[in-house]
GROMACS .gro file of C-alpha atoms in nm:
model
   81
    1UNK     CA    1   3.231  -1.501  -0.953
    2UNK     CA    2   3.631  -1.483  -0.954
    3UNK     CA    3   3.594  -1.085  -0.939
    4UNK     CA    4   3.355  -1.087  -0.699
    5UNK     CA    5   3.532  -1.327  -0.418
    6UNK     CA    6   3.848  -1.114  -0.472
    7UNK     CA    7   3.648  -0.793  -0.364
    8UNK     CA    8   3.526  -0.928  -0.030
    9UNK     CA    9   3.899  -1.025   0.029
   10UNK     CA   10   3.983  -0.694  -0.030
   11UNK     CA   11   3.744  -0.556   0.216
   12UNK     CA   12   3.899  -0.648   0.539
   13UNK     CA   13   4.227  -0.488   0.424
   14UNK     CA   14   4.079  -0.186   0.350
   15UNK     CA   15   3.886  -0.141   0.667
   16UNK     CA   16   4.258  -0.227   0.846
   17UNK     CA   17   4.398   0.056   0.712
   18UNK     CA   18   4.089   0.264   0.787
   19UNK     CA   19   4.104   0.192   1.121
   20UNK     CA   20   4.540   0.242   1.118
   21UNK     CA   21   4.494   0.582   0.927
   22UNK     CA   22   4.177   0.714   1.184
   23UNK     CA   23   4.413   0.538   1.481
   24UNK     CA   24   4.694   0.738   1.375
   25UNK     CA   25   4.480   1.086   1.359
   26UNK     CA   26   4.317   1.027   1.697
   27UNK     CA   27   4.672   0.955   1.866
   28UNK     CA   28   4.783   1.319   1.730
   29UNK     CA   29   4.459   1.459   1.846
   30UNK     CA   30   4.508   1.290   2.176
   31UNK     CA   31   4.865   1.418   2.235
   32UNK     CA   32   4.780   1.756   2.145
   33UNK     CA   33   4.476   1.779   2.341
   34UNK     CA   34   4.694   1.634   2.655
   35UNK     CA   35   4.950   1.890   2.561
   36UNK     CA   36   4.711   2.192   2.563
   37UNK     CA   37   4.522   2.073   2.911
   38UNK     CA   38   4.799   2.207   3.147
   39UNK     CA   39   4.909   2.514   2.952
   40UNK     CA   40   4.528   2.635   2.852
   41UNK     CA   41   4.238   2.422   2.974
   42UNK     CA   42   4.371   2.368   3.366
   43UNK     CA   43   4.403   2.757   3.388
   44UNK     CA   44   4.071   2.861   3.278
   45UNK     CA   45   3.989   2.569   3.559
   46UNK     CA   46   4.109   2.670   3.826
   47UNK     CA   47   4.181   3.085   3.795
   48UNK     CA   48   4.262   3.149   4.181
   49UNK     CA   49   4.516   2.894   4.206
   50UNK     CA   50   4.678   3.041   3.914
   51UNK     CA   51   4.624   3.402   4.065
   52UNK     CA   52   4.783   3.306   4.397
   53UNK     CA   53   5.057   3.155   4.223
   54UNK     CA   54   5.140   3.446   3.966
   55UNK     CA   55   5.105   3.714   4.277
   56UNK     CA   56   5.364   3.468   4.465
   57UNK     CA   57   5.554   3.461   4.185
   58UNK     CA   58   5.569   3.838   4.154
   59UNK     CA   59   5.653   3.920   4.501
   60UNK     CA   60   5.945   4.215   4.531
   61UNK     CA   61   5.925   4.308   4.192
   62UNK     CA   62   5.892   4.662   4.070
   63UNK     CA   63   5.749   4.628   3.727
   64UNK     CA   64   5.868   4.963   3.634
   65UNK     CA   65   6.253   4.832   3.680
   66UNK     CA   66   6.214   4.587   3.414
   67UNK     CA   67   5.953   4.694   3.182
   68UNK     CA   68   6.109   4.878   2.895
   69UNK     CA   69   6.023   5.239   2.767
   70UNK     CA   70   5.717   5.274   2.608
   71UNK     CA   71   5.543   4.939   2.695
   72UNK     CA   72   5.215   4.884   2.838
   73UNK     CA   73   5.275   4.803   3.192
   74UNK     CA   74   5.227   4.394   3.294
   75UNK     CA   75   4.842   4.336   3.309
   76UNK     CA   76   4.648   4.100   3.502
   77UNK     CA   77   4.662   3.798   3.269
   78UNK     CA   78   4.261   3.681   3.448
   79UNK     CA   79   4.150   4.020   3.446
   80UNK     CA   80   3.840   4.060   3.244
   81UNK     CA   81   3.783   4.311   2.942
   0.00000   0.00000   0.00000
């Protein structure tokens, strides 16, 4: 009987630091899932504001002045294969 109090003692420690390690993993997941929704997710979203803000962006410049020798030419980063 002394074993088998002990174990269901043991229990609620054990499902603490369940909880603490899965707490821990779902934080990460949750900052790196809030990192990635403005640099990937809110693009793919919302395309034309994106495209009126790259063609804003890219007014007055003459991609052949800055693109070096031998490199594909800048490319429509929404364009579709």
């Amino acid at each position: 009987r002394g074993n088998r109090a002990s174990s269901v003692r043991r229990r609620p420690a054990a499902m603490a630091a369940l909880f603490r390690t899965l707490g821990i993993f779902g934080g990460f997941v949750a900052v790196v899932g809030a990192a990635f929704y403005p640099i990937y997710f809110r693009p793919l979203l919302l395309p034309e504001e994106y495209k009126k803000e790259q063609a804003l962006n890219r007014t007055g410049i003459v991609q052949e002045d800055i693109q070096p020798a031998g490199l594909k030419v800048w490319s429509d980063p929404f364009g579709r294969k």
